[in-house]
Amino acid sequence: MLVVHVFVHVKPDCVEAFQAASLENARHSVQEPGIARFDVIQQADDPARFVLVEVYRDAEAPARHKETAHYAQWRDAVAEMMAEAARHNVERGAQ
């Protein structure tokens, strides 16, 4: 299992659009066989900050996810919404 945390800071006027695009991407993502979970978390004290929690079943699943049409649509839709570059942490599940 591979867990990816994506830390995103969006422009204040883009919060609703980012959330809608990300939730739509998550709905499609959880239908992929390589994805066990895909959550969109909004920070309580700063609504312009989000954490995407992506849980993959194997090490190849993130690359397959990035080949999907829904990921490409999300990536292109949110590119200009970012206040700064997203940060990623990757963890492996304990065996």
Tab-separated table of N, CA, C and O in Angstrom:
chain	number	residue	atom	x	y	z
A	1	MET	N	0.836	-1.171	0.000
A	1	MET	CA	0.000	0.000	0.000
A	1	MET	C	0.885	1.240	0.000
A	1	MET	O	1.914	1.291	0.662
A	2	LEU	N	0.465	2.231	-0.749
A	2	LEU	CA	1.183	3.483	-0.869
A	2	LEU	C	0.202	4.609	-0.567
A	2	LEU	O	-0.902	4.633	-1.113
A	3	VAL	N	0.590	5.523	0.326
A	3	VAL	CA	-0.278	6.647	0.685
A	3	VAL	C	0.417	7.933	0.263
A	3	VAL	O	1.573	8.167	0.603
A	4	VAL	N	-0.311	8.748	-0.487
A	4	VAL	CA	0.210	10.030	-0.945
A	4	VAL	C	-0.641	11.132	-0.324
A	4	VAL	O	-1.868	11.109	-0.435
A	5	HIS	N	0.016	12.069	0.350
A	5	HIS	CA	-0.642	13.265	0.867
A	5	HIS	C	-0.206	14.420	-0.025
A	5	HIS	O	0.998	14.672	-0.162
A	6	VAL	N	-1.170	15.096	-0.624
A	6	VAL	CA	-0.886	16.246	-1.471
A	6	VAL	C	-1.408	17.481	-0.745
A	6	VAL	O	-2.611	17.586	-0.484
A	7	PHE	N	-0.510	18.388	-0.400
A	7	PHE	CA	-0.863	19.602	0.329
A	7	PHE	C	-1.025	20.730	-0.677
A	7	PHE	O	-0.084	21.064	-1.401
A	8	VAL	N	-2.221	21.306	-0.706
A	8	VAL	CA	-2.562	22.291	-1.727
A	8	VAL	C	-3.025	23.586	-1.066
A	8	VAL	O	-3.841	23.562	-0.138
A	9	HIS	N	-2.513	24.701	-1.559
A	9	HIS	CA	-2.954	26.030	-1.143
A	9	HIS	C	-3.509	26.702	-2.390
A	9	HIS	O	-2.780	26.931	-3.355
A	10	VAL	N	-4.808	27.003	-2.371
A	10	VAL	CA	-5.445	27.604	-3.540
A	10	VAL	C	-5.704	29.087	-3.301
A	10	VAL	O	-5.740	29.562	-2.162
A	11	LYS	N	-5.888	29.799	-4.378
A	11	LYS	CA	-6.223	31.221	-4.291
A	11	LYS	C	-7.590	31.354	-3.610
A	11	LYS	O	-8.490	30.545	-3.866
A	12	PRO	N	-7.753	32.356	-2.756
A	12	PRO	CA	-9.008	32.491	-1.998
A	12	PRO	C	-10.264	32.535	-2.870
A	12	PRO	O	-11.302	31.993	-2.488
A	13	ASP	N	-10.178	33.121	-4.041
A	13	ASP	CA	-11.363	33.206	-4.905
A	13	ASP	C	-11.606	31.916	-5.701
A	13	ASP	O	-12.569	31.838	-6.461
A	14	CYS	N	-10.774	30.915	-5.487
A	14	CYS	CA	-10.891	29.654	-6.230
A	14	CYS	C	-11.279	28.474	-5.341
A	14	CYS	O	-11.332	27.339	-5.818
A	15	VAL	N	-11.553	28.724	-4.079
A	15	VAL	CA	-11.797	27.630	-3.125
A	15	VAL	C	-12.948	26.739	-3.577
A	15	VAL	O	-12.812	25.509	-3.635
A	16	GLU	N	-14.092	27.314	-3.897
A	16	GLU	CA	-15.256	26.505	-4.275
A	16	GLU	C	-15.005	25.731	-5.564
A	16	GLU	O	-15.365	24.557	-5.665
A	17	ALA	N	-14.396	26.371	-6.541
A	17	ALA	CA	-14.130	25.691	-7.815
A	17	ALA	C	-13.116	24.564	-7.626
A	17	ALA	O	-13.266	23.482	-8.210
A	18	PHE	N	-12.080	24.813	-6.820
A	18	PHE	CA	-11.094	23.761	-6.559
A	18	PHE	C	-11.745	22.581	-5.857
A	18	PHE	O	-11.516	21.422	-6.224
A	19	GLN	N	-12.547	22.860	-4.854
A	19	GLN	CA	-13.213	21.788	-4.115
A	19	GLN	C	-14.116	20.977	-5.039
A	19	GLN	O	-14.092	19.745	-5.014
A	20	ALA	N	-14.896	21.636	-5.872
A	20	ALA	CA	-15.795	20.927	-6.791
A	20	ALA	C	-15.002	20.060	-7.771
A	20	ALA	O	-15.345	18.885	-7.992
A	21	ALA	N	-13.947	20.602	-8.356
A	21	ALA	CA	-13.138	19.834	-9.311
A	21	ALA	C	-12.465	18.654	-8.629
A	21	ALA	O	-12.394	17.545	-9.191
A	22	SER	N	-11.991	18.864	-7.405
A	22	SER	CA	-11.287	17.798	-6.688
A	22	SER	C	-12.231	16.693	-6.248
A	22	SER	O	-11.882	15.508	-6.304
A	23	LEU	N	-13.425	17.059	-5.810
A	23	LEU	CA	-14.412	16.038	-5.428
A	23	LEU	C	-14.836	15.217	-6.638
A	23	LEU	O	-15.013	13.997	-6.535
A	24	GLU	N	-14.981	15.861	-7.783
A	24	GLU	CA	-15.320	15.137	-9.010
A	24	GLU	C	-14.196	14.171	-9.387
A	24	GLU	O	-14.443	13.010	-9.733
A	25	ASN	N	-12.959	14.625	-9.296
A	25	ASN	CA	-11.820	13.754	-9.569
A	25	ASN	C	-11.793	12.578	-8.593
A	25	ASN	O	-11.557	11.435	-8.995
A	26	ALA	N	-12.047	12.839	-7.329
A	26	ALA	CA	-12.044	11.781	-6.312
A	26	ALA	C	-13.114	10.734	-6.599
A	26	ALA	O	-12.872	9.531	-6.443
A	27	ARG	N	-14.297	11.189	-7.022
A	27	ARG	CA	-15.387	10.246	-7.335
A	27	ARG	C	-14.975	9.259	-8.429
A	27	ARG	O	-15.294	8.071	-8.371
A	28	HIS	N	-14.274	9.768	-9.424
A	28	HIS	CA	-13.799	8.891	-10.498
A	28	HIS	C	-12.606	8.054	-10.044
A	28	HIS	O	-12.479	6.888	-10.425
A	29	SER	N	-11.739	8.654	-9.255
A	29	SER	CA	-10.510	7.976	-8.841
A	29	SER	C	-10.789	6.713	-8.035
A	29	SER	O	-10.115	5.697	-8.221
A	30	VAL	N	-11.763	6.758	-7.143
A	30	VAL	CA	-12.039	5.579	-6.307
A	30	VAL	C	-12.602	4.418	-7.117
A	30	VAL	O	-12.671	3.300	-6.618
A	31	GLN	N	-12.957	4.668	-8.359
A	31	GLN	CA	-13.423	3.584	-9.225
A	31	GLN	C	-12.265	2.867	-9.919
A	31	GLN	O	-12.469	1.808	-10.514
A	32	GLU	N	-11.066	3.425	-9.819
A	32	GLU	CA	-9.899	2.768	-10.408
A	32	GLU	C	-9.526	1.556	-9.557
A	32	GLU	O	-9.545	1.630	-8.326
A	33	PRO	N	-9.167	0.439	-10.180
A	33	PRO	CA	-8.826	-0.758	-9.407
A	33	PRO	C	-7.613	-0.578	-8.495
A	33	PRO	O	-7.516	-1.220	-7.452
A	34	GLY	N	-6.705	0.328	-8.838
A	34	GLY	CA	-5.499	0.517	-8.038
A	34	GLY	C	-5.635	1.501	-6.886
A	34	GLY	O	-4.690	1.716	-6.143
A	35	ILE	N	-6.823	2.098	-6.743
A	35	ILE	CA	-7.017	3.090	-5.686
A	35	ILE	C	-7.969	2.537	-4.631
A	35	ILE	O	-9.103	2.162	-4.925
A	36	ALA	N	-7.490	2.508	-3.389
A	36	ALA	CA	-8.306	2.020	-2.267
A	36	ALA	C	-9.112	3.143	-1.632
A	36	ALA	O	-10.200	2.911	-1.099
A	37	ARG	N	-8.580	4.355	-1.681
A	37	ARG	CA	-9.249	5.492	-1.030
A	37	ARG	C	-8.713	6.781	-1.639
A	37	ARG	O	-7.548	6.865	-2.005
A	38	PHE	N	-9.577	7.796	-1.701
A	38	PHE	CA	-9.176	9.092	-2.249
A	38	PHE	C	-10.033	10.146	-1.570
A	38	PHE	O	-11.216	10.262	-1.836
A	39	ASP	N	-9.433	10.883	-0.634
A	39	ASP	CA	-10.177	11.868	0.152
A	39	ASP	C	-9.717	13.282	-0.162
A	39	ASP	O	-8.529	13.522	-0.401
A	40	VAL	N	-10.672	14.205	-0.124
A	40	VAL	CA	-10.396	15.629	-0.271
A	40	VAL	C	-10.713	16.261	1.079
A	40	VAL	O	-11.859	16.282	1.504
A	41	ILE	N	-9.675	16.758	1.755
A	41	ILE	CA	-9.815	17.305	3.101
A	41	ILE	C	-9.538	18.803	3.047
A	41	ILE	O	-8.512	19.226	2.522
A	42	GLN	N	-10.462	19.593	3.608
A	42	GLN	CA	-10.286	21.041	3.661
A	42	GLN	C	-9.881	21.446	5.072
A	42	GLN	O	-10.499	21.008	6.051
A	43	GLN	N	-8.855	22.268	5.185
A	43	GLN	CA	-8.366	22.690	6.493
A	43	GLN	C	-9.428	23.550	7.194
A	43	GLN	O	-9.972	24.478	6.595
A	44	ALA	N	-9.706	23.255	8.452
A	44	ALA	CA	-10.773	23.920	9.197
A	44	ALA	C	-10.496	25.404	9.422
A	44	ALA	O	-11.410	26.225	9.312
A	45	ASP	N	-9.264	25.768	9.723
A	45	ASP	CA	-8.972	27.160	10.057
A	45	ASP	C	-8.452	27.979	8.872
A	45	ASP	O	-8.183	29.166	9.015
A	46	ASP	N	-8.313	27.344	7.701
A	46	ASP	CA	-7.911	28.057	6.486
A	46	ASP	C	-8.532	27.324	5.298
A	46	ASP	O	-7.951	26.378	4.766
A	47	PRO	N	-9.732	27.737	4.890
A	47	PRO	CA	-10.447	27.009	3.831
A	47	PRO	C	-9.754	27.008	2.474
A	47	PRO	O	-10.173	26.271	1.584
A	48	ALA	N	-8.693	27.778	2.308
A	48	ALA	CA	-7.948	27.777	1.048
A	48	ALA	C	-6.869	26.698	1.019
A	48	ALA	O	-6.151	26.565	0.039
A	49	ARG	N	-6.781	25.922	2.095
A	49	ARG	CA	-5.787	24.835	2.162
A	49	ARG	C	-6.500	23.487	2.204
A	49	ARG	O	-7.458	23.302	2.955
A	50	PHE	N	-5.983	22.575	1.399
A	50	PHE	CA	-6.554	21.236	1.274
A	50	PHE	C	-5.448	20.197	1.395
A	50	PHE	O	-4.286	20.480	1.112
A	51	VAL	N	-5.849	18.998	1.776
A	51	VAL	CA	-4.975	17.837	1.705
A	51	VAL	C	-5.733	16.777	0.914
A	51	VAL	O	-6.867	16.435	1.250
A	52	LEU	N	-5.122	16.296	-0.144
A	52	LEU	CA	-5.668	15.165	-0.888
A	52	LEU	C	-4.977	13.927	-0.339
A	52	LEU	O	-3.744	13.866	-0.303
A	53	VAL	N	-5.759	12.976	0.126
A	53	VAL	CA	-5.215	11.739	0.692
A	53	VAL	C	-5.530	10.628	-0.303
A	53	VAL	O	-6.692	10.259	-0.486
A	54	GLU	N	-4.498	10.119	-0.936
A	54	GLU	CA	-4.639	9.127	-1.991
A	54	GLU	C	-4.009	7.817	-1.509
A	54	GLU	O	-2.813	7.778	-1.231
A	55	VAL	N	-4.807	6.767	-1.427
A	55	VAL	CA	-4.312	5.474	-0.955
A	55	VAL	C	-4.328	4.510	-2.136
A	55	VAL	O	-5.401	4.190	-2.677
A	56	TYR	N	-3.137	4.065	-2.516
A	56	TYR	CA	-2.969	3.189	-3.675
A	56	TYR	C	-2.681	1.760	-3.232
A	56	TYR	O	-1.991	1.539	-2.246
A	57	ARG	N	-3.169	0.806	-4.009
A	57	ARG	CA	-3.005	-0.610	-3.681
A	57	ARG	C	-1.601	-1.131	-4.008
A	57	ARG	O	-1.151	-2.110	-3.422
A	58	ASP	N	-0.927	-0.501	-4.962
A	58	ASP	CA	0.420	-0.942	-5.331
A	58	ASP	C	1.230	0.250	-5.835
A	58	ASP	O	0.682	1.324	-6.083
A	59	ALA	N	2.511	0.056	-5.993
A	59	ALA	CA	3.428	1.140	-6.348
A	59	ALA	C	3.220	1.671	-7.764
A	59	ALA	O	3.604	2.803	-8.066
A	60	GLU	N	2.604	0.894	-8.633
A	60	GLU	CA	2.373	1.324	-10.013
A	60	GLU	C	1.084	2.117	-10.177
A	60	GLU	O	0.895	2.810	-11.176
A	61	ALA	N	0.192	2.039	-9.203
A	61	ALA	CA	-1.129	2.683	-9.306
A	61	ALA	C	-1.065	4.201	-9.470
A	61	ALA	O	-1.861	4.752	-10.233
A	62	PRO	N	-0.148	4.916	-8.802
A	62	PRO	CA	-0.115	6.371	-9.017
A	62	PRO	C	0.168	6.755	-10.474
A	62	PRO	O	-0.453	7.686	-11.000
A	63	ALA	N	1.056	6.040	-11.115
A	63	ALA	CA	1.354	6.335	-12.523
A	63	ALA	C	0.141	6.031	-13.402
A	63	ALA	O	-0.171	6.808	-14.321
A	64	ARG	N	-0.544	4.920	-13.125
A	64	ARG	CA	-1.756	4.596	-13.895
A	64	ARG	C	-2.826	5.662	-13.672
A	64	ARG	O	-3.540	6.032	-14.606
A	65	HIS	N	-2.945	6.141	-12.448
A	65	HIS	CA	-3.926	7.185	-12.129
A	65	HIS	C	-3.657	8.438	-12.969
A	65	HIS	O	-4.591	9.042	-13.506
A	66	LYS	N	-2.397	8.795	-13.115
A	66	LYS	CA	-2.057	10.016	-13.849
A	66	LYS	C	-2.261	9.872	-15.361
A	66	LYS	O	-2.167	10.860	-16.081
A	67	GLU	N	-2.571	8.668	-15.821
A	67	GLU	CA	-2.867	8.445	-17.238
A	67	GLU	C	-4.356	8.543	-17.548
A	67	GLU	O	-4.753	8.480	-18.707
A	68	THR	N	-5.188	8.709	-16.520
A	68	THR	CA	-6.636	8.719	-16.732
A	68	THR	C	-7.124	10.072	-17.239
A	68	THR	O	-6.515	11.113	-16.973
A	69	ALA	N	-8.243	10.038	-17.936
A	69	ALA	CA	-8.844	11.274	-18.451
A	69	ALA	C	-9.313	12.182	-17.319
A	69	ALA	O	-9.167	13.404	-17.397
A	70	HIS	N	-9.856	11.576	-16.248
A	70	HIS	CA	-10.355	12.437	-15.165
A	70	HIS	C	-9.224	13.139	-14.434
A	70	HIS	O	-9.374	14.284	-14.008
A	71	TYR	N	-8.067	12.496	-14.300
A	71	TYR	CA	-6.916	13.176	-13.684
A	71	TYR	C	-6.462	14.335	-14.567
A	71	TYR	O	-6.210	15.439	-14.075
A	72	ALA	N	-6.347	14.103	-15.867
A	72	ALA	CA	-5.911	15.157	-16.788
A	72	ALA	C	-6.881	16.334	-16.750
A	72	ALA	O	-6.451	17.499	-16.756
A	73	GLN	N	-8.158	16.035	-16.693
A	73	GLN	CA	-9.165	17.100	-16.620
A	73	GLN	C	-9.003	17.900	-15.324
A	73	GLN	O	-9.026	19.126	-15.338
A	74	TRP	N	-8.809	17.192	-14.195
A	74	TRP	CA	-8.609	17.872	-12.913
A	74	TRP	C	-7.338	18.723	-12.942
A	74	TRP	O	-7.353	19.892	-12.572
A	75	ARG	N	-6.240	18.122	-13.379
A	75	ARG	CA	-4.942	18.820	-13.426
A	75	ARG	C	-5.039	20.124	-14.210
A	75	ARG	O	-4.585	21.181	-13.756
A	76	ASP	N	-5.659	20.054	-15.372
A	76	ASP	CA	-5.777	21.244	-16.208
A	76	ASP	C	-6.737	22.269	-15.596
A	76	ASP	O	-6.496	23.470	-15.682
A	77	ALA	N	-7.804	21.788	-14.976
A	77	ALA	CA	-8.800	22.697	-14.394
A	77	ALA	C	-8.252	23.473	-13.202
A	77	ALA	O	-8.582	24.641	-13.015
A	78	VAL	N	-7.417	22.835	-12.387
A	78	VAL	CA	-6.971	23.480	-11.146
A	78	VAL	C	-5.614	24.180	-11.267
A	78	VAL	O	-5.202	24.868	-10.332
A	79	ALA	N	-4.939	24.040	-12.377
A	79	ALA	CA	-3.578	24.576	-12.519
A	79	ALA	C	-3.494	26.057	-12.156
A	79	ALA	O	-2.583	26.471	-11.425
A	80	GLU	N	-4.417	26.851	-12.607
A	80	GLU	CA	-4.372	28.296	-12.351
A	80	GLU	C	-4.997	28.672	-11.010
A	80	GLU	O	-4.960	29.836	-10.617
A	81	MET	N	-5.558	27.705	-10.309
A	81	MET	CA	-6.180	27.964	-9.008
A	81	MET	C	-5.175	27.933	-7.864
A	81	MET	O	-5.473	28.403	-6.766
A	82	MET	N	-4.000	27.398	-8.113
A	82	MET	CA	-3.005	27.206	-7.058
A	82	MET	C	-2.372	28.532	-6.637
A	82	MET	O	-1.929	29.312	-7.479
A	83	ALA	N	-2.314	28.769	-5.332
A	83	ALA	CA	-1.620	29.944	-4.804
A	83	ALA	C	-0.121	29.691	-4.762
A	83	ALA	O	0.672	30.634	-4.771
A	84	GLU	N	0.260	28.427	-4.702
A	84	GLU	CA	1.667	28.014	-4.698
A	84	GLU	C	1.715	26.567	-5.163
A	84	GLU	O	0.689	25.893	-5.228
A	85	ALA	N	2.891	26.101	-5.477
A	85	ALA	CA	3.037	24.717	-5.933
A	85	ALA	C	2.623	23.746	-4.831
A	85	ALA	O	2.908	23.967	-3.650
A	86	ALA	N	1.939	22.690	-5.226
A	86	ALA	CA	1.518	21.662	-4.264
A	86	ALA	C	2.745	20.896	-3.765
A	86	ALA	O	3.740	20.756	-4.480
A	87	ARG	N	2.651	20.428	-2.520
A	87	ARG	CA	3.706	19.588	-1.939
A	87	ARG	C	3.158	18.174	-1.782
A	87	ARG	O	1.974	17.993	-1.518
A	88	HIS	N	4.020	17.177	-1.917
A	88	HIS	CA	3.624	15.773	-1.819
A	88	HIS	C	4.464	15.048	-0.780
A	88	HIS	O	5.670	15.238	-0.735
A	89	ASN	N	3.815	14.233	0.007
A	89	ASN	CA	4.508	13.268	0.872
A	89	ASN	C	4.032	11.890	0.452
A	89	ASN	O	2.833	11.686	0.225
A	90	VAL	N	4.959	10.949	0.375
A	90	VAL	CA	4.629	9.575	0.006
A	90	VAL	C	5.053	8.666	1.132
A	90	VAL	O	6.208	8.700	1.577
A	91	GLU	N	4.117	7.847	1.612
A	91	GLU	CA	4.398	6.895	2.678
A	91	GLU	C	4.019	5.499	2.209
A	91	GLU	O	3.134	5.338	1.370
A	92	ARG	N	4.658	4.514	2.765
A	92	ARG	CA	4.325	3.121	2.472
A	92	ARG	C	3.619	2.537	3.692
A	92	ARG	O	4.000	2.813	4.836
A	93	GLY	N	2.623	1.705	3.449
A	93	GLY	CA	1.931	1.024	4.535
A	93	GLY	C	2.847	0.019	5.212
A	93	GLY	O	3.645	-0.647	4.547
A	94	ALA	N	2.751	-0.070	6.527
A	94	ALA	CA	3.550	-1.059	7.265
A	94	ALA	C	3.093	-2.451	6.882
A	94	ALA	O	1.907	-2.706	6.741
A	95	GLN	N	4.037	-3.327	6.719
A	95	GLN	CA	3.712	-4.695	6.283
A	95	GLN	C	3.676	-5.630	7.463
A	95	GLN	O	4.482	-5.828	8.211
